[in-house]
Tab-separated table of C-alpha atoms and ligand atoms in Angstrom:
chain	number	residue	atom	x	y	z
A	1204	MET	CA	27.026	-1.683	-10.326
A	1205	HIS	CA	27.511	-0.899	-6.646
A	1206	PHE	CA	24.646	-1.596	-4.290
A	1207	VAL	CA	23.631	-3.115	-0.972
A	1208	HIS	CA	20.245	-4.830	-1.019
A	1209	GLU	CA	18.657	-6.312	2.073
A	1210	THR	CA	16.153	-9.100	1.465
A	1211	LEU	CA	13.584	-9.237	4.264
A	1212	PRO	CA	12.843	-12.566	5.979
A	1213	GLN	CA	9.251	-13.519	5.232
A	1214	THR	CA	7.357	-16.523	3.937
A	1215	VAL	CA	4.834	-15.870	1.185
A	1216	ARG	CA	2.129	-18.425	0.452
A	1217	PHE	CA	0.165	-17.601	-2.699
A	1218	ALA	CA	-2.754	-19.714	-3.960
A	1219	PRO	CA	-6.396	-18.976	-4.715
A	1220	GLY	CA	-8.795	-20.718	-2.354
A	1221	ALA	CA	-6.081	-22.033	-0.038
A	1222	ALA	CA	-6.020	-19.404	2.714
A	1223	ALA	CA	-7.395	-21.664	5.472
A	1224	GLU	CA	-4.820	-24.345	4.780
A	1225	HIS	CA	-1.982	-21.828	4.514
A	1226	VAL	CA	-2.901	-19.854	7.624
A	1227	GLY	CA	-3.086	-23.158	9.522
A	1228	ALA	CA	0.374	-24.150	8.280
A	1229	ALA	CA	1.813	-20.748	9.211
A	1230	VAL	CA	0.341	-20.820	12.734
A	1231	ASP	CA	1.599	-24.406	13.187
A	1232	ARG	CA	5.053	-23.410	12.097
A	1233	LEU	CA	5.042	-20.627	14.686
A	1234	GLY	CA	3.844	-23.049	17.379
A	1235	GLY	CA	0.794	-20.830	17.923
A	1236	ALA	CA	-1.532	-22.072	20.668
A	1237	ARG	CA	-3.395	-18.830	21.443
A	1238	VAL	CA	-4.337	-16.963	18.294
A	1239	MET	CA	-5.695	-13.417	18.248
A	1240	VAL	CA	-7.589	-12.737	15.002
A	1241	ILE	CA	-7.712	-9.098	13.919
A	1242	ALA	CA	-10.159	-8.461	11.088
A	1243	SER	CA	-11.913	-5.394	9.806
A	1244	PRO	CA	-15.716	-5.732	9.912
A	1245	SER	CA	-15.745	-6.282	6.119
A	1246	ALA	CA	-13.482	-9.331	6.593
A	1247	LYS	CA	-15.341	-10.842	9.552
A	1248	GLU	CA	-16.925	-13.702	7.647
A	1249	PRO	CA	-13.821	-14.834	5.701
A	1250	ALA	CA	-11.702	-14.408	8.827
A	1251	GLU	CA	-13.979	-16.736	10.782
A	1252	ARG	CA	-14.023	-19.245	7.973
A	1253	LEU	CA	-10.291	-19.415	7.465
A	1254	THR	CA	-9.394	-19.553	11.157
A	1255	ALA	CA	-12.170	-21.956	12.177
A	1256	GLY	CA	-9.776	-24.826	12.876
A	1257	LEU	CA	-7.260	-22.758	14.858
A	1258	PRO	CA	-6.837	-22.270	18.626
A	1259	VAL	CA	-8.388	-18.783	18.551
A	1260	VAL	CA	-8.578	-17.058	21.972
A	1261	VAL	CA	-10.042	-13.762	20.771
A	1262	ARG	CA	-11.468	-12.086	17.668
A	1263	HIS	CA	-10.946	-8.349	17.434
A	1264	ASP	CA	-12.686	-6.114	14.869
A	1265	ASP	CA	-12.031	-2.644	16.310
A	1266	VAL	CA	-10.098	-1.550	13.196
A	1267	THR	CA	-9.776	2.072	11.992
A	1268	MET	CA	-7.768	3.476	9.089
A	1269	HIS	CA	-4.354	4.956	9.991
A	1270	VAL	CA	-4.351	3.203	13.401
A	1271	PRO	CA	-5.317	5.864	15.954
A	1272	VAL	CA	-3.187	5.457	19.115
A	1273	GLU	CA	-6.317	4.673	21.181
A	1274	THR	CA	-7.251	1.858	18.785
A	1275	ALA	CA	-3.729	0.476	19.082
A	1276	ARG	CA	-3.827	0.721	22.868
A	1277	ARG	CA	-7.114	-1.208	23.064
A	1278	ALA	CA	-5.843	-3.957	20.760
A	1279	ARG	CA	-2.634	-4.286	22.798
A	1280	VAL	CA	-4.669	-4.667	26.002
A	1281	VAL	CA	-6.848	-7.349	24.374
A	1282	ALA	CA	-3.756	-9.258	23.182
A	1283	ALA	CA	-2.202	-9.140	26.651
A	1284	GLU	CA	-5.434	-10.050	28.500
A	1285	HIS	CA	-5.867	-13.132	26.322
A	1286	ALA	CA	-2.164	-14.032	26.395
A	1287	ALA	CA	-2.150	-14.281	22.604
A	1288	ASP	CA	0.969	-15.844	21.098
A	1289	VAL	CA	0.247	-15.306	17.375
A	1290	LEU	CA	-1.637	-12.537	15.564
A	1291	VAL	CA	-3.584	-13.374	12.412
A	1292	CYS	CA	-4.865	-10.298	10.583
A	1293	VAL	CA	-7.391	-10.436	7.764
A	1294	GLY	CA	-8.288	-7.294	5.824
A	1295	GLY	CA	-6.753	-4.314	4.095
A	1296	GLY	CA	-3.872	-2.121	5.179
A	1297	SER	CA	-5.862	-0.943	8.203
A	1298	ALA	CA	-6.173	-4.427	9.721
A	1299	THR	CA	-2.530	-5.181	8.937
A	1300	GLY	CA	-1.568	-1.830	10.451
A	1301	LEU	CA	-3.342	-2.673	13.706
A	1302	ALA	CA	-1.627	-6.073	13.924
A	1303	LYS	CA	1.691	-4.299	13.373
A	1304	ALA	CA	0.895	-1.865	16.196
A	1305	VAL	CA	0.360	-4.826	18.546
A	1306	ALA	CA	3.512	-6.538	17.276
A	1307	LEU	CA	5.523	-3.365	17.815
A	1308	THR	CA	5.089	-3.437	21.584
A	1309	SER	CA	4.549	-7.171	22.171
A	1310	GLY	CA	6.925	-8.746	19.665
A	1311	LEU	CA	4.154	-11.218	18.699
A	1312	PRO	CA	4.528	-12.755	15.221
A	1313	VAL	CA	1.985	-11.762	12.574
A	1314	VAL	CA	0.379	-13.905	9.894
A	1315	ALA	CA	-1.150	-11.443	7.429
A	1316	VAL	CA	-3.997	-12.258	5.043
A	1317	PRO	CA	-4.507	-9.196	2.810
A	1318	THR	CA	-7.835	-8.465	1.159
A	1319	THR	CA	-6.755	-5.282	-0.678
A	1320	TYR	CA	-3.683	-4.362	-2.724
A	1321	ALA	CA	-2.233	-1.939	-0.122
A	1322	GLY	CA	0.929	-3.982	0.416
A	1323	SER	CA	1.518	-3.186	4.098
A	1324	GLU	CA	1.931	-6.930	4.725
A	1325	ALA	CA	5.323	-6.983	2.960
A	1326	THR	CA	6.899	-4.015	4.761
A	1327	PRO	CA	8.412	-3.481	8.231
A	1328	VAL	CA	6.804	-0.017	8.343
A	1329	TRP	CA	4.273	0.786	11.083
A	1330	GLY	CA	2.045	3.859	11.351
A	1331	LEU	CA	0.144	5.382	14.281
A	1332	THR	CA	-2.062	8.475	14.308
A	1333	GLU	CA	-2.545	10.908	17.154
A	1334	GLY	CA	-4.999	13.693	16.381
A	1335	SER	CA	-4.208	14.595	12.785
A	1336	VAL	CA	-0.532	13.651	13.025
A	1337	LYS	CA	0.518	10.308	11.617
A	1338	THR	CA	3.868	8.958	12.747
A	1339	THR	CA	5.540	6.142	10.866
A	1340	GLY	CA	8.589	4.094	11.700
A	1341	THR	CA	10.404	0.957	10.688
A	1342	ASP	CA	10.929	-2.025	12.946
A	1343	PRO	CA	11.726	-5.612	11.938
A	1344	LYS	CA	9.313	-6.829	14.658
A	1345	VAL	CA	6.297	-5.620	12.668
A	1346	LEU	CA	7.170	-7.349	9.394
A	1347	PRO	CA	4.627	-10.189	9.167
A	1348	HIS	CA	6.286	-13.590	9.545
A	1349	THR	CA	4.065	-15.029	6.825
A	1350	VAL	CA	1.790	-13.520	4.201
A	1351	VAL	CA	-1.050	-15.638	2.882
A	1352	TYR	CA	-2.317	-14.379	-0.466
A	1353	ASP	CA	-5.619	-15.790	-1.661
A	1354	ALA	CA	-7.124	-13.873	-4.570
A	1355	THR	CA	-10.608	-15.251	-3.807
A	1356	LEU	CA	-10.597	-13.041	-0.682
A	1357	THR	CA	-10.360	-9.922	-2.861
A	1358	LEU	CA	-13.418	-10.778	-4.970
A	1359	GLY	CA	-15.643	-8.776	-2.608
A	1360	LEU	CA	-13.563	-5.613	-2.924
A	1361	PRO	CA	-15.763	-3.208	-4.944
A	1362	VAL	CA	-14.375	-2.201	-8.338
A	1363	ASP	CA	-13.744	1.446	-7.404
A	1364	LEU	CA	-11.838	0.433	-4.277
A	1365	SER	CA	-9.956	-2.226	-6.253
A	1366	VAL	CA	-8.889	0.410	-8.776
A	1367	ALA	CA	-7.753	2.877	-6.112
A	1368	SER	CA	-5.970	0.170	-4.149
A	1369	GLY	CA	-4.287	-1.216	-7.279
A	1370	LEU	CA	-3.099	2.272	-8.241
A	1371	ASN	CA	-1.751	2.659	-4.695
A	1372	ALA	CA	0.299	-0.463	-5.437
A	1373	LEU	CA	1.375	0.972	-8.785
A	1374	ALA	CA	2.540	4.085	-6.929
A	1375	HIS	CA	4.808	1.856	-4.822
A	1376	CYS	CA	6.352	0.586	-8.071
A	1377	VAL	CA	6.810	4.015	-9.656
A	1378	ASP	CA	8.192	5.686	-6.536
A	1379	SER	CA	10.558	2.739	-5.922
A	1380	LEU	CA	12.365	3.594	-9.145
A	1381	TRP	CA	13.756	6.824	-7.670
A	1382	ALA	CA	13.242	6.572	-3.895
A	1383	PRO	CA	16.235	7.284	-1.634
A	1384	ARG	CA	17.460	3.671	-1.173
A	1385	THR	CA	16.511	2.352	-4.616
A	1386	ASP	CA	18.736	-0.344	-6.064
A	1387	PRO	CA	18.648	-2.593	-9.144
A	1388	VAL	CA	16.803	-5.374	-7.291
A	1389	ASP	CA	14.037	-2.986	-6.178
A	1390	GLN	CA	13.813	-1.661	-9.719
A	1391	ALA	CA	13.458	-5.131	-11.215
A	1392	LEU	CA	10.662	-5.938	-8.744
A	1393	ALA	CA	9.002	-2.568	-9.363
A	1394	VAL	CA	8.983	-2.942	-13.135
A	1395	GLU	CA	7.578	-6.487	-12.996
A	1396	GLY	CA	5.041	-5.269	-10.420
A	1397	ALA	CA	3.971	-2.448	-12.747
A	1398	ARG	CA	3.616	-4.900	-15.635
A	1399	ALA	CA	1.467	-7.263	-13.551
A	1400	LEU	CA	-0.731	-4.425	-12.229
A	1401	CYS	CA	-1.167	-2.981	-15.698
A	1402	ALA	CA	-2.230	-6.410	-16.955
A	1403	GLY	CA	-4.393	-7.291	-13.965
A	1404	LEU	CA	-6.339	-4.135	-13.132
A	1405	PRO	CA	-8.233	-3.772	-16.442
A	1406	ARG	CA	-9.281	-7.413	-16.064
A	1407	VAL	CA	-10.563	-6.706	-12.534
A	1408	VAL	CA	-12.683	-3.879	-13.954
A	1409	ALA	CA	-13.911	-5.933	-16.915
A	1410	GLU	CA	-14.588	-9.034	-14.838
A	1411	PRO	CA	-14.704	-8.242	-11.089
A	1412	ASP	CA	-15.746	-11.806	-10.240
A	1413	GLY	CA	-12.925	-13.415	-12.219
A	1414	ILE	CA	-9.823	-14.708	-10.489
A	1415	ALA	CA	-7.285	-14.081	-13.276
A	1416	GLY	CA	-7.233	-10.280	-12.985
A	1417	ARG	CA	-7.415	-10.368	-9.190
A	1418	GLU	CA	-4.497	-12.783	-9.033
A	1419	GLN	CA	-2.265	-10.697	-11.334
A	1420	THR	CA	-3.119	-7.586	-9.338
A	1421	LEU	CA	-2.357	-9.272	-6.012
A	1422	TYR	CA	0.952	-10.576	-7.353
A	1423	GLY	CA	1.836	-7.098	-8.629
A	1424	ALA	CA	0.823	-5.572	-5.308
A	1425	TYR	CA	3.155	-7.928	-3.443
A	1426	LEU	CA	6.110	-7.109	-5.710
A	1427	SER	CA	5.352	-3.399	-5.411
A	1428	ALA	CA	5.433	-3.587	-1.629
A	1429	VAL	CA	8.714	-5.518	-1.524
A	1430	ALA	CA	10.301	-2.907	-3.788
A	1431	PHE	CA	8.852	-0.065	-1.715
A	1432	ALA	CA	9.963	-1.612	1.597
A	1433	SER	CA	13.541	-1.654	0.360
A	1434	ALA	CA	13.641	1.575	-1.659
A	1435	GLY	CA	11.825	3.765	0.881
A	1436	SER	CA	9.501	6.717	0.332
A	1437	GLY	CA	10.132	8.866	-2.710
A	1438	LEU	CA	8.517	12.178	-3.626
A	1439	HIS	CA	5.145	10.583	-4.388
A	1440	HIS	CA	4.791	9.021	-0.930
A	1441	LYS	CA	5.960	12.187	0.785
A	1442	ILE	CA	3.286	14.202	-1.032
A	1443	CYS	CA	0.526	11.691	-0.268
A	1444	HIS	CA	1.594	11.452	3.376
A	1445	VAL	CA	1.322	15.231	3.719
A	1446	LEU	CA	-2.043	15.449	1.932
A	1447	GLY	CA	-3.595	12.407	3.604
A	1448	GLY	CA	-2.597	13.519	7.103
A	1449	ARG	CA	-3.508	17.213	6.747
A	1450	PHE	CA	-6.856	16.822	5.035
A	1451	ASP	CA	-7.905	13.353	6.193
A	1452	LEU	CA	-8.133	12.101	2.607
A	1453	PRO	CA	-8.751	8.429	1.774
A	1454	HIS	CA	-5.392	6.669	1.468
A	1455	ALA	CA	-5.598	4.643	-1.746
A	1456	GLN	CA	-7.620	7.246	-3.677
A	1457	THR	CA	-5.104	9.984	-2.824
A	1458	HIS	CA	-2.284	7.855	-4.248
A	1459	ALA	CA	-4.368	7.128	-7.332
A	1460	VAL	CA	-4.949	10.842	-8.003
A	1461	VAL	CA	-1.411	12.090	-7.302
A	1462	LEU	CA	0.545	9.380	-9.162
A	1463	PRO	CA	0.276	10.697	-12.766
A	1464	HIS	CA	1.345	14.159	-11.614
A	1465	VAL	CA	4.488	12.899	-9.888
A	1466	LEU	CA	5.329	10.715	-12.873
A	1467	ALA	CA	4.953	13.708	-15.196
A	1468	PHE	CA	7.063	15.826	-12.828
A	1469	ASN	CA	9.937	13.365	-12.316
A	1470	GLY	CA	9.800	11.378	-15.555
A	1471	PRO	CA	11.834	13.747	-17.763
A	1472	ALA	CA	14.596	13.814	-15.123
A	1473	ALA	CA	14.581	10.011	-14.717
A	1474	PRO	CA	14.854	8.688	-18.290
A	1475	ASP	CA	15.737	5.126	-17.297
A	1476	ALA	CA	12.689	4.845	-15.023
A	1477	GLU	CA	10.532	6.444	-17.716
A	1478	ARG	CA	11.749	3.988	-20.373
A	1479	ARG	CA	11.302	0.915	-18.176
A	1480	LEU	CA	7.800	1.959	-17.122
A	1481	ALA	CA	6.849	2.618	-20.749
A	1482	THR	CA	7.868	-0.969	-21.529
A	1483	ALA	CA	5.916	-2.288	-18.529
A	1484	PHE	CA	2.838	-0.333	-19.691
A	1485	ASP	CA	3.445	-1.378	-23.304
A	1486	ALA	CA	3.125	2.286	-24.362
A	1487	PRO	CA	5.317	4.840	-26.179
A	1488	THR	CA	5.969	6.745	-22.936
A	1489	ALA	CA	5.327	6.076	-19.259
A	1490	ASN	CA	2.975	9.063	-18.973
A	1491	GLU	CA	0.985	7.900	-21.961
A	1492	GLY	CA	0.846	4.336	-20.586
A	1493	LEU	CA	-0.404	5.511	-17.203
A	1494	ALA	CA	-2.985	7.820	-18.819
A	1495	ARG	CA	-4.314	4.952	-20.956
A	1496	LEU	CA	-4.476	2.637	-17.958
A	1497	ARG	CA	-6.267	5.247	-15.852
A	1498	ALA	CA	-8.800	5.837	-18.627
A	1499	ARG	CA	-9.560	2.104	-18.834
A	1500	LEU	CA	-9.996	1.991	-15.065
A	1501	ASP	CA	-11.991	5.215	-14.753
A	1502	ALA	CA	-9.521	6.124	-12.013
A	1503	PRO	CA	-10.193	8.839	-9.424
A	1504	ARG	CA	-9.168	12.147	-10.927
A	1505	SER	CA	-8.911	15.067	-8.527
A	1506	LEU	CA	-8.040	15.962	-4.952
A	1507	ARG	CA	-11.008	18.336	-5.054
A	1508	ASP	CA	-13.334	15.343	-5.518
A	1509	LEU	CA	-11.684	13.699	-2.502
A	1510	GLY	CA	-12.535	16.701	-0.343
A	1511	MET	CA	-9.258	18.605	-0.175
A	1512	PRO	CA	-9.849	22.354	0.366
A	1513	HIS	CA	-8.151	24.541	-2.254
A	1514	GLU	CA	-6.961	26.976	0.385
A	1515	GLY	CA	-4.927	24.157	1.938
A	1516	ILE	CA	-2.493	24.075	-1.004
A	1517	PRO	CA	0.124	26.609	0.234
A	1518	ASP	CA	0.423	24.863	3.590
A	1519	ALA	CA	0.708	21.476	1.876
A	1520	VAL	CA	3.412	22.794	-0.470
A	1521	GLU	CA	5.456	24.001	2.489
A	1522	ALA	CA	5.177	20.617	4.205
A	1523	VAL	CA	6.106	18.741	1.009
A	1524	LEU	CA	9.165	20.947	0.513
A	1525	ALA	CA	10.313	20.104	4.040
A	1526	ALA	CA	9.759	16.367	3.544
A	1527	ALA	CA	10.886	15.824	-0.080
A	1528	PRO	CA	13.888	13.526	-0.538
A	1529	PRO	CA	16.959	15.677	-1.270
A	1530	ASP	CA	18.065	13.338	-4.061
A	1531	ASN	CA	14.753	13.439	-5.971
A	1532	PRO	CA	15.610	13.184	-9.701
A	1533	ARG	CA	14.200	16.657	-10.347
A	1534	PRO	CA	14.825	19.588	-8.003
A	1535	VAL	CA	11.820	20.113	-5.765
A	1536	THR	CA	10.932	23.818	-5.852
A	1537	PRO	CA	8.003	25.797	-4.408
A	1538	ASP	CA	6.778	26.602	-7.935
A	1539	GLY	CA	7.126	23.018	-9.141
A	1540	ILE	CA	5.247	21.503	-6.170
A	1541	THR	CA	2.581	24.205	-6.235
A	1542	ALA	CA	1.911	23.475	-9.915
A	1543	LEU	CA	1.885	19.722	-9.233
A	1544	ILE	CA	-0.609	19.915	-6.363
A	1545	GLU	CA	-2.757	22.499	-8.190
A	1546	ALA	CA	-2.986	20.145	-11.174
A	1547	ALA	CA	-3.833	17.177	-8.946
A	1548	TRP	CA	-6.445	19.245	-7.112
A	1549	GLU	CA	-7.999	20.330	-10.378
A	1550	GLY	CA	-7.753	16.882	-11.973
A	1551	ALA	CA	-5.865	18.281	-14.967
A	1552	ASP	CA	-4.243	15.933	-17.466
A	1553	PRO	CA	-0.545	16.095	-16.539
A	1554	ARG	CA	0.510	15.315	-20.109
B	620	NAD	P1	-8.454	-0.350	4.379
B	620	NAD	O1	-7.760	-1.489	4.983
B	620	NAD	O2	-8.949	0.705	5.307
B	620	NAD	O3	-9.648	-0.897	3.486
B	620	NAD	C1	-10.462	0.025	2.757
B	620	NAD	C2	-11.932	-0.380	2.877
B	620	NAD	O4	-12.140	-1.579	2.168
B	620	NAD	C3	-12.380	-0.655	4.307
B	620	NAD	O5	-13.664	-0.155	4.489
B	620	NAD	C4	-12.362	-2.170	4.376
B	620	NAD	O6	-13.239	-2.649	5.357
B	620	NAD	C5	-12.769	-2.545	2.978
B	620	NAD	N1	-12.304	-3.847	2.499
B	620	NAD	C6	-11.051	-4.354	2.602
B	620	NAD	N2	-10.967	-5.531	1.969
B	620	NAD	C7	-12.196	-5.782	1.452
B	620	NAD	C8	-12.726	-6.837	0.653
B	620	NAD	N3	-11.979	-7.849	0.214
B	620	NAD	N4	-14.029	-6.778	0.318
B	620	NAD	C9	-14.802	-5.722	0.695
B	620	NAD	N5	-14.347	-4.668	1.417
B	620	NAD	C10	-13.043	-4.712	1.797
B	620	NAD	O7	-7.568	0.404	3.281
B	620	NAD	P2	-6.217	0.029	2.510
B	620	NAD	O8	-6.119	0.964	1.391
B	620	NAD	O9	-6.128	-1.429	2.248
B	620	NAD	O10	-5.101	0.362	3.584
B	620	NAD	C11	-4.849	1.692	3.934
B	620	NAD	C12	-4.035	1.742	5.215
B	620	NAD	O11	-2.864	0.960	5.087
B	620	NAD	C13	-3.582	3.177	5.499
B	620	NAD	O12	-3.641	3.415	6.891
B	620	NAD	C14	-2.143	3.172	5.017
B	620	NAD	O13	-1.355	4.140	5.656
B	620	NAD	C15	-1.731	1.758	5.363
B	620	NAD	N6	-0.596	1.277	4.538
B	620	NAD	C16	0.547	0.980	5.194
B	620	NAD	C17	1.634	0.525	4.482
B	620	NAD	C18	2.888	0.159	5.222
B	620	NAD	O14	3.850	-0.276	4.624
B	620	NAD	N7	2.919	0.313	6.529
B	620	NAD	C19	1.556	0.332	3.090
B	620	NAD	C20	0.345	0.638	2.453
B	620	NAD	C21	-0.734	1.099	3.195
């Protein structure tokens, strides 16, 4: 084995019902005296509750998916006007993304409290959108200093959003097995993440108010994001980035729809990944395991249902071909990507 693996510096505090205590400890450790709380409107109430004992100077709820540059600019002005010294974000990937945008220019430390399974909290990747163009980059400044996981905060996430978000996390695992910087440590995290997600998500669907499934899913989502942060974006993420940006599709649902098609495309050319995923899914093959899981979850099926116009496919194929990692396990050809996106648009069974 020859590899270089960088472990990112971050504290993770994981316990159901303990977010207030853990956020307090994290802010204390950072010496925070002027806290800016960033929370999406859906997280307003829990954010207030779990930061009630902190020296909060401002609460900011102007959160929009994909962090438009104007939204980032306003949040940066608010942070500066209130002389914030710590950012606490509560919400999904959109709230975390806004905190990262503020951290990018201010260097302020972030304490992230995720309420979805998006995983942004465990990566140093930021994203900003101008018009319909989303730019992403990597900067150690935006990696949250501490992540506070509290599965009770995800109980309010509706089942359909939980499924899409959990499959977004599963996509991090699958893509990490062949992404450009993948290494054996990423792969170990990805496979355990896939196992935990596969165990947790059906329990979330069967018992949305139960903690056990939520906790497994949150744990899997964290592992998936650590693997993804290190391995980088593989073919799956490149495709979803193109589709999401061009057609303004919902982030998690797009990942949920595209994933089985990329697995079917790459799987035969990546037998080790295929075998390890099959084991994680406890199924004869990875494709079969994912299909069974998706059936149990009633997962979103087609890009058409998400609002993608069929006539947009040729343009999307061209953009994917330009962005696809050169070392993808299977050669990325115009015909191959056209068939993949057509099938995802249609909602065909990739098996
Ligand atoms: P989101 O944060 O927009 O949340 C989706 C919806 O769910 C929102 O309406 C939100 O208000 C609501 N919500 C969130 N938590 C809830 C809860 N517990 N109960 C009820 N409603 C709740 O979406 P997301 O999928 O979490 O994040 C997507 C964003 O994150 C995208 O912009 C994506 O690009 C980014 N992302 C970034 C990275 C990274 O590494 N930088 C990784 C993954 C995702």
